[in-house]
mmCIF file of C-alpha atoms in Angstrom:
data_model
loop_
_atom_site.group_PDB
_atom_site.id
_atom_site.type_symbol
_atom_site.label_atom_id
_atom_site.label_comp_id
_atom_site.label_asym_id
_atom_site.label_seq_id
_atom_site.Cartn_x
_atom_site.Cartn_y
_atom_site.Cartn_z
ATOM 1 C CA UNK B 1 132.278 35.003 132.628
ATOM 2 C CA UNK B 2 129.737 35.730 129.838
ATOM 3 C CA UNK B 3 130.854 37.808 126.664
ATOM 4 C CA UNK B 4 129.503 41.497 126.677
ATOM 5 C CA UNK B 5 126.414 42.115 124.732
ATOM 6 C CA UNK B 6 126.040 43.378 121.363
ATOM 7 C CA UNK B 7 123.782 45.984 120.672
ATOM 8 C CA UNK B 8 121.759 45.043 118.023
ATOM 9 C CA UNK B 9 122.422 47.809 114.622
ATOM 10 C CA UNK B 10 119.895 50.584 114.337
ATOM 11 C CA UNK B 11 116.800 50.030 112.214
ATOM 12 C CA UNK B 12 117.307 51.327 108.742
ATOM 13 C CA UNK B 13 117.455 55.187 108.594
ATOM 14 C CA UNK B 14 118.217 55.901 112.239
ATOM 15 C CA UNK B 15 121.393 56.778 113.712
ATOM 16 C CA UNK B 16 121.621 54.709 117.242
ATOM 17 C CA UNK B 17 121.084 58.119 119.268
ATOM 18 C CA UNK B 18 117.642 58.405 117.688
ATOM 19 C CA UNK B 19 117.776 60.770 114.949
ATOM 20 C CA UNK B 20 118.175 60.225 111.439
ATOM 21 C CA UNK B 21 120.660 58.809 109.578
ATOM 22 C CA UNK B 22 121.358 59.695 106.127
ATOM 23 C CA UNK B 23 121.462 56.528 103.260
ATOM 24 C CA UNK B 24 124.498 55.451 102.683
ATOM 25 C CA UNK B 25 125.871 55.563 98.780
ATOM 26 C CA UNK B 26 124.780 52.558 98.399
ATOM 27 C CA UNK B 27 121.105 52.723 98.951
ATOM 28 C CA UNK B 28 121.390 55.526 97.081
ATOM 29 C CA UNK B 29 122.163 53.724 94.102
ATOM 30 C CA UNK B 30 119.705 50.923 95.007
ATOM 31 C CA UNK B 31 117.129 53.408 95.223
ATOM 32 C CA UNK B 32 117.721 55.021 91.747
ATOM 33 C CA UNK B 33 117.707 51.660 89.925
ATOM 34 C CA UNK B 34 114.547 50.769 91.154
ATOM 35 C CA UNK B 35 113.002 53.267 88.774
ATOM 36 C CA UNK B 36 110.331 55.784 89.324
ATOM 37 C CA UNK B 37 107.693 55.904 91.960
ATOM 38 C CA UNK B 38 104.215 57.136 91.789
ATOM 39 C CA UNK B 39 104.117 60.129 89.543
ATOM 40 C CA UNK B 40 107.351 61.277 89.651
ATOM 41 C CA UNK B 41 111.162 60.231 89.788
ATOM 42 C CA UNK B 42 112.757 58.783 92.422
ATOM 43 C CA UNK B 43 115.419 60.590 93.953
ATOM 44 C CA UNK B 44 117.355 59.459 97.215
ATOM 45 C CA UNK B 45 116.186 57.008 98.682
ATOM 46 C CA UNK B 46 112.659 56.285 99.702
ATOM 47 C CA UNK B 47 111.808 60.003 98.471
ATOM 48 C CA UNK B 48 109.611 60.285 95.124
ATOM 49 C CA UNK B 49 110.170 63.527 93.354
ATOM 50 C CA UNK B 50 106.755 64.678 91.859
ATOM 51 C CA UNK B 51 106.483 65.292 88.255
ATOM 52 C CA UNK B 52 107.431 68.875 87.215
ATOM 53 C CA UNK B 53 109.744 69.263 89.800
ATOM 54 C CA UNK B 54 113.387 70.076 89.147
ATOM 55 C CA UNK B 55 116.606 70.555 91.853
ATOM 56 C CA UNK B 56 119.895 72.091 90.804
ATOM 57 C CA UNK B 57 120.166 72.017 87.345
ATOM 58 C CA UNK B 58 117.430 69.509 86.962
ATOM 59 C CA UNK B 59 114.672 69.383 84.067
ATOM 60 C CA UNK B 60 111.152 68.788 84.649
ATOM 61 C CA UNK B 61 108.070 70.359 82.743
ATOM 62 C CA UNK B 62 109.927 73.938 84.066
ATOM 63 C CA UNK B 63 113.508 73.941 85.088
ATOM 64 C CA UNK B 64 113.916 75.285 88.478
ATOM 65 C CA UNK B 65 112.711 74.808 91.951
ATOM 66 C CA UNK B 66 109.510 73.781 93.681
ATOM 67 C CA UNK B 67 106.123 73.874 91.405
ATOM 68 C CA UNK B 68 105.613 76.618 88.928
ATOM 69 C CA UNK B 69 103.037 76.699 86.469
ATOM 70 C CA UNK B 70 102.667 79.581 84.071
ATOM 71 C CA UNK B 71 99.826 81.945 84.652
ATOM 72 C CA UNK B 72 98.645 84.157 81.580
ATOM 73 C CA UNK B 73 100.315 84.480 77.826
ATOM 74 C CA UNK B 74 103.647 85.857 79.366
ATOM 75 C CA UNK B 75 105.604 89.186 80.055
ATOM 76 C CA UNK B 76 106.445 89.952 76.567
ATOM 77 C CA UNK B 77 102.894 88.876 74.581
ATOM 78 C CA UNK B 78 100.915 90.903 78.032
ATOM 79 C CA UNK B 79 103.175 94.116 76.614
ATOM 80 C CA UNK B 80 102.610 93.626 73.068
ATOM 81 C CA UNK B 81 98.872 93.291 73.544
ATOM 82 C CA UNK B 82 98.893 96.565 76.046
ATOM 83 C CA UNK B 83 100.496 98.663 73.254
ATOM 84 C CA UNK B 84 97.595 97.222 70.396
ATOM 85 C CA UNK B 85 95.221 98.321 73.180
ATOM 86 C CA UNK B 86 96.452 101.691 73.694
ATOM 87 C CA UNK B 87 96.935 102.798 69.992
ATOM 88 C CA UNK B 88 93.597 100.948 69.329
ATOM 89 C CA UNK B 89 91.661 103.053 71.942
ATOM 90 C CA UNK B 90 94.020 106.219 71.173
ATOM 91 C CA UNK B 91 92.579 106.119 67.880
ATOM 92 C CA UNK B 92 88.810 106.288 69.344
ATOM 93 C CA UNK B 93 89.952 109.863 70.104
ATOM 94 C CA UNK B 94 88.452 111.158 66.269
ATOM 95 C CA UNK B 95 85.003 109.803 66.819
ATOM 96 C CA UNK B 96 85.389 111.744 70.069
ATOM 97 C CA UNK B 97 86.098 114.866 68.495
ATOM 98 C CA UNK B 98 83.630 114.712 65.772
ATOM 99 C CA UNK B 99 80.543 114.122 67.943
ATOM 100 C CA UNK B 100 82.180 116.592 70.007
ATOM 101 C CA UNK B 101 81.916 119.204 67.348
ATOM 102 C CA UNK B 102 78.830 117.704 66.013
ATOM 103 C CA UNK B 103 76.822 118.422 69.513
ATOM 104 C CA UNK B 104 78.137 120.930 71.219
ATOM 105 C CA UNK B 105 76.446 123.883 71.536
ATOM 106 C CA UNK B 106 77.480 127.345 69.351
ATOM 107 C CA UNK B 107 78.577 129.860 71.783
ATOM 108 C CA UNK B 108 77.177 133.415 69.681
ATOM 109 C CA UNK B 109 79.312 136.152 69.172
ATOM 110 C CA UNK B 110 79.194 139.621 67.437
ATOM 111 C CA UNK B 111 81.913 142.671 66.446
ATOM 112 C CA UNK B 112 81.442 145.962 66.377
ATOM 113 C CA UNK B 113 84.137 149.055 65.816
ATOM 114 C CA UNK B 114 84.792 151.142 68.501
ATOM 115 C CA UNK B 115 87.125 153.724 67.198
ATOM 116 C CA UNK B 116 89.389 152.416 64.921
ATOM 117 C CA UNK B 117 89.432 149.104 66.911
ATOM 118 C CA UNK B 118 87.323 146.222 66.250
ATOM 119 C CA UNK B 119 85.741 144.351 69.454
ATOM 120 C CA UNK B 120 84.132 141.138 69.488
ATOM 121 C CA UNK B 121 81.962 140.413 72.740
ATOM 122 C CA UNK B 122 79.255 137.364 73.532
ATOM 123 C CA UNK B 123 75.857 137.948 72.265
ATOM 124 C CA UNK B 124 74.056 136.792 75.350
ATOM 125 C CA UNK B 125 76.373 137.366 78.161
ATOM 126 C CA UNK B 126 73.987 135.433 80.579
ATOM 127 C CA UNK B 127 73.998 132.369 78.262
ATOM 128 C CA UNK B 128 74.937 129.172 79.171
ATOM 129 C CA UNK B 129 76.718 127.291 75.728
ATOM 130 C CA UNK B 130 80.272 127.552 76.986
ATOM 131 C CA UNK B 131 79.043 125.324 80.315
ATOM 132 C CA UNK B 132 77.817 123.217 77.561
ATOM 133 C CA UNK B 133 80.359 122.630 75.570
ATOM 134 C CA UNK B 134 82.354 121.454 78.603
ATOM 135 C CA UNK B 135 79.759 119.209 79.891
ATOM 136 C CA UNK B 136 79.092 117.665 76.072
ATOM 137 C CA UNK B 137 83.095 117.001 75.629
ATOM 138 C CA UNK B 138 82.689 115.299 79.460
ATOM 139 C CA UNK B 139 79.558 112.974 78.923
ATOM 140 C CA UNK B 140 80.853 111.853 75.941
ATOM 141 C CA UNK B 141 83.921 110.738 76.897
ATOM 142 C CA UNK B 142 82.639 109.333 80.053
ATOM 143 C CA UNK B 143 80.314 107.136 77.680
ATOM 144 C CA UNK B 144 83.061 106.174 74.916
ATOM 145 C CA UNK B 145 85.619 104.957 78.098
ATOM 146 C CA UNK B 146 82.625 102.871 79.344
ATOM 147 C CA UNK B 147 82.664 101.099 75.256
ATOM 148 C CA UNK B 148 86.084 100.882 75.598
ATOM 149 C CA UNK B 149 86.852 99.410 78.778
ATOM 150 C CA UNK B 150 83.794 96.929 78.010
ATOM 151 C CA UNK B 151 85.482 95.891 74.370
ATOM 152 C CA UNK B 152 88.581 95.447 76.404
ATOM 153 C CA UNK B 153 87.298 93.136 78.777
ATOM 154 C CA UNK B 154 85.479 90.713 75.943
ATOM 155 C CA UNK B 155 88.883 90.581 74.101
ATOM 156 C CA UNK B 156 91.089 90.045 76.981
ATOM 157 C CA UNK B 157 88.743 88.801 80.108
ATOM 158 C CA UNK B 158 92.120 87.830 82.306
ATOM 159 C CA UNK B 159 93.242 91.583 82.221
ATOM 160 C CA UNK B 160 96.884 91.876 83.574
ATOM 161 C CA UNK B 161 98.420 95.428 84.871
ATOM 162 C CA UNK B 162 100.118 96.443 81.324
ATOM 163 C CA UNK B 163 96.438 95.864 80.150
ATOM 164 C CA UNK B 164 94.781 98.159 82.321
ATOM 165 C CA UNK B 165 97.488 100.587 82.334
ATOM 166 C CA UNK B 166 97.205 100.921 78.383
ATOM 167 C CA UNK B 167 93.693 101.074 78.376
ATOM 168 C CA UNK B 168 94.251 104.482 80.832
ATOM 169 C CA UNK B 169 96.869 106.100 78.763
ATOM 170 C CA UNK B 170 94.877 104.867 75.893
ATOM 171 C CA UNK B 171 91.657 107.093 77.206
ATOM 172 C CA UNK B 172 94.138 110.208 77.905
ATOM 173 C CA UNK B 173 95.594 110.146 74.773
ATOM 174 C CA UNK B 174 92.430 109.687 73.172
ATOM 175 C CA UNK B 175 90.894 112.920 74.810
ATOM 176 C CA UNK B 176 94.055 114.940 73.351
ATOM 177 C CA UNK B 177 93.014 113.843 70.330
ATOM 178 C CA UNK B 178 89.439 114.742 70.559
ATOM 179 C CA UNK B 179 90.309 118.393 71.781
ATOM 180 C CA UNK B 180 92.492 118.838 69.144
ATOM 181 C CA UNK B 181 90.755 117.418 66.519
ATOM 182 C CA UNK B 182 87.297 119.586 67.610
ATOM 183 C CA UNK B 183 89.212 122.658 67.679
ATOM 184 C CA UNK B 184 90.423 122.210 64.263
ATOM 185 C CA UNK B 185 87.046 120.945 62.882
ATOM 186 C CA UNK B 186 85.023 124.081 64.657
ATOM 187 C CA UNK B 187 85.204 128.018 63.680
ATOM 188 C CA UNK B 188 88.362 130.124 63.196
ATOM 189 C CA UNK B 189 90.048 130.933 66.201
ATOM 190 C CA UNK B 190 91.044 134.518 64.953
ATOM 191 C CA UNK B 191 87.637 135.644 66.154
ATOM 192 C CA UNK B 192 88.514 139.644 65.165
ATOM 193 C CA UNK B 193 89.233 138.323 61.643
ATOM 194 C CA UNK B 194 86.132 136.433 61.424
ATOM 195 C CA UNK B 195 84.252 139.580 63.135
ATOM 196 C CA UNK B 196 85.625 141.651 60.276
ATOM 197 C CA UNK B 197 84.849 139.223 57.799
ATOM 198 C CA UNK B 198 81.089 139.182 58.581
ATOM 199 C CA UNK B 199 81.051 142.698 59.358
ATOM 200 C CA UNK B 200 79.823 145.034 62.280
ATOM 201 C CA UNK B 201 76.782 143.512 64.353
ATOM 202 C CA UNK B 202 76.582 140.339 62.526
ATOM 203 C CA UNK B 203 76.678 137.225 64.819
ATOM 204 C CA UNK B 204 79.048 134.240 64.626
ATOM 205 C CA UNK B 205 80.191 131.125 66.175
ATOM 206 C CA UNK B 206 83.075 131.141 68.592
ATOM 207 C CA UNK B 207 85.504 128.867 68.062
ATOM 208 C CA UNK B 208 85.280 125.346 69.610
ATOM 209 C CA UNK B 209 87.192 125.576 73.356
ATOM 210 C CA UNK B 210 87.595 123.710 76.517
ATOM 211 C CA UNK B 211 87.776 125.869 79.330
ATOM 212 C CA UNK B 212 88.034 122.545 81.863
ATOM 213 C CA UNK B 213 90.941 120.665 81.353
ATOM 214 C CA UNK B 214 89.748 118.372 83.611
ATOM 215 C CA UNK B 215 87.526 116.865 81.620
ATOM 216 C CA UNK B 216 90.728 115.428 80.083
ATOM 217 C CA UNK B 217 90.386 112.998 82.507
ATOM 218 C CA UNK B 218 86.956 111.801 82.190
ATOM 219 C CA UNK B 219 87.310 108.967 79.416
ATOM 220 C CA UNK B 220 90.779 107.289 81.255
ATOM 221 C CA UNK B 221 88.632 107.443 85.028
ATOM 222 C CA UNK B 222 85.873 105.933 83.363
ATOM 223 C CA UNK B 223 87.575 103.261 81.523
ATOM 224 C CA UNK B 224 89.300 101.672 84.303
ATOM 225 C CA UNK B 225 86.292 102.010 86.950
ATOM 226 C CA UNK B 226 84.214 99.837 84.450
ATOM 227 C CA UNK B 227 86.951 97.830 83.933
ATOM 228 C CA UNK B 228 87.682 96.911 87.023
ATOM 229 C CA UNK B 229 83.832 96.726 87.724
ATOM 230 C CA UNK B 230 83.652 94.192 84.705
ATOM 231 C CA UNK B 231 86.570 92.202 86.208
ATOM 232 C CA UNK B 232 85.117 92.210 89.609
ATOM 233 C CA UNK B 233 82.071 90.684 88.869
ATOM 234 C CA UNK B 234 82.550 88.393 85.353
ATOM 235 C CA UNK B 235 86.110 88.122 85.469
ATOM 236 C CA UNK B 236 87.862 84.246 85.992
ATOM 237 C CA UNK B 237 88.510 82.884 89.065
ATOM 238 C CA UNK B 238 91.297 81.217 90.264
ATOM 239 C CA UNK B 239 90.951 77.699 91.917
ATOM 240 C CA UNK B 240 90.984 77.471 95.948
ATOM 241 C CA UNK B 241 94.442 76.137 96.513
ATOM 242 C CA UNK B 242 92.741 75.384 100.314
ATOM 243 C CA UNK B 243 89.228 73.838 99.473
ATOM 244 C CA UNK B 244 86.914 73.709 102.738
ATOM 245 C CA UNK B 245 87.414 70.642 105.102
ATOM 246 C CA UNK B 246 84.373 68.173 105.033
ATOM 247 C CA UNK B 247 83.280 68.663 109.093
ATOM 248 C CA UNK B 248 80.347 66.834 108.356
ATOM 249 C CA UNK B 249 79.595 63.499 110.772
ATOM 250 C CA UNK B 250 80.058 60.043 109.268
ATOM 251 C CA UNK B 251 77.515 57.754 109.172
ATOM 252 C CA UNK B 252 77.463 54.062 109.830
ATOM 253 C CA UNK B 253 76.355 51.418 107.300
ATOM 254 C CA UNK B 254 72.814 50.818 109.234
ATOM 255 C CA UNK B 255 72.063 54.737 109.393
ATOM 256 C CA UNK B 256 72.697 55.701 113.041
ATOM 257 C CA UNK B 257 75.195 58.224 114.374
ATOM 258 C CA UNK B 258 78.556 56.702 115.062
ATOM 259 C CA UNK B 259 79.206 55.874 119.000
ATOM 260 C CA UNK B 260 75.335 55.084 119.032
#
């Protein structure tokens, strides 16, 4: 009577069922004094661990897991250059305000004494230099948060969120300024004083005033549509991590299709 068979062991790395087997502590250590492979380090065995790539605890270029690469200057220099942008275009707010009280137009007004009261009404009641003043206050911010969102974008093309966000609270803070800084430039606002001062019938400027708030809001809304116009079209592009497939047909050596 012949002895029973032996099964012949399982190939390295299978478990006799089929499925994998895990290396023993031995290959293991094998494995890791053979050295690196390919780019990377070698970690069990028969697995090369790319370059830049770090497991529990481990140190590669970044400690951590899986790939990361840094994108843009960092948290803390992105914040730091939002609040330089904000102050900076803050601060455009006083050119604002001068060529706001450099252009608008003088609203006319006159006092006379009725009684023992002094009154002070608009010269030309069907005039139109209030409108005016509104609408010069609102096309030039809407040009000056054009400039700024444009001198943004050449001294910081990659943008970030903190970016835009400063250069919109930048804008708003800047038209504060302007207001304030016009009204304080133009006429006296004690209009009866200044009707008194002149005297009875004599016409004088009304004091510098914006009756829409609104257009408050016209240097911030145009900053960040050109700036995210600019980034749209000139901003940088980040690489395809898919590239297109090449579908095209191989050729043979001699020219003809392949199969032919």
């Amino acid at each position: 009577m012949s002895a029973p068979l032996t099964p012949p062991p399982p190939p390295h790395g299978r478990s006799p069922h089929g499925g994998w087997q895990p290396p023993s502590a031995g290959q293991v250590a094998a494995a890791s004094a053979d050295g690196s492979a390919g780019h990377g380090r070698t970690g069990h065995a028969g697995f090369a661990v790319p370059a830049g790539f770090a497991g529990h605890g481990g140190q590669g270029d970044h400690a951590g897991y899986g790939w990361y690469e840094q994108d843009g200057p960092g948290m803390r220099t992105e914040l730091r250059e939002a609040a330089v942008t904000a102050v900076a275009v803050a601060l455009g707010g006083v050119l604002l305000g001068v060529l706001w009280w450099w252009l608008a137009p003088r609203v006319p007004l006159t006092g006379d004494v009725v009684g023992d009261n002094w009154v002070v009404y608009l010269k030309d009641t069907e005039g139109e230099q209030a409108i005016g003043v509104d609408g010069t206050f609102t096309l030039l911010a809407l040009g000056l948060g054009a400039v700024s969102a444009l001198a943004v974008f050449l001294v910081r093309r990659r943008g970030g969120v903190p970016l835009v966000v400063a250069l919109g609270v930048g804008g708003l803070l800047g038209s504060l300024l302007a207001w304030r800084l016009g009204v304080w430039l133009g006429p006296a606002q004690d209009v009866v004083a200044h009707a008194k001062q002149v005297g009875a019938g004599v016409t004088f400027e009304a004091p510098l005033k914006l009756s829409a708030k609104g257009a408050l809001l016209a240097w911030p809304f145009a900053g960040l549509v050109v700036h995210l116009g600019l980034t749209a079209l000139f901003g940088p592009r980040d690489p395809d991590p898919f590239p297109p497939a090449d579908l095209s047909v191989p050729q043979r050596p001699d020219g003809g299709a392949p199969g032919a």
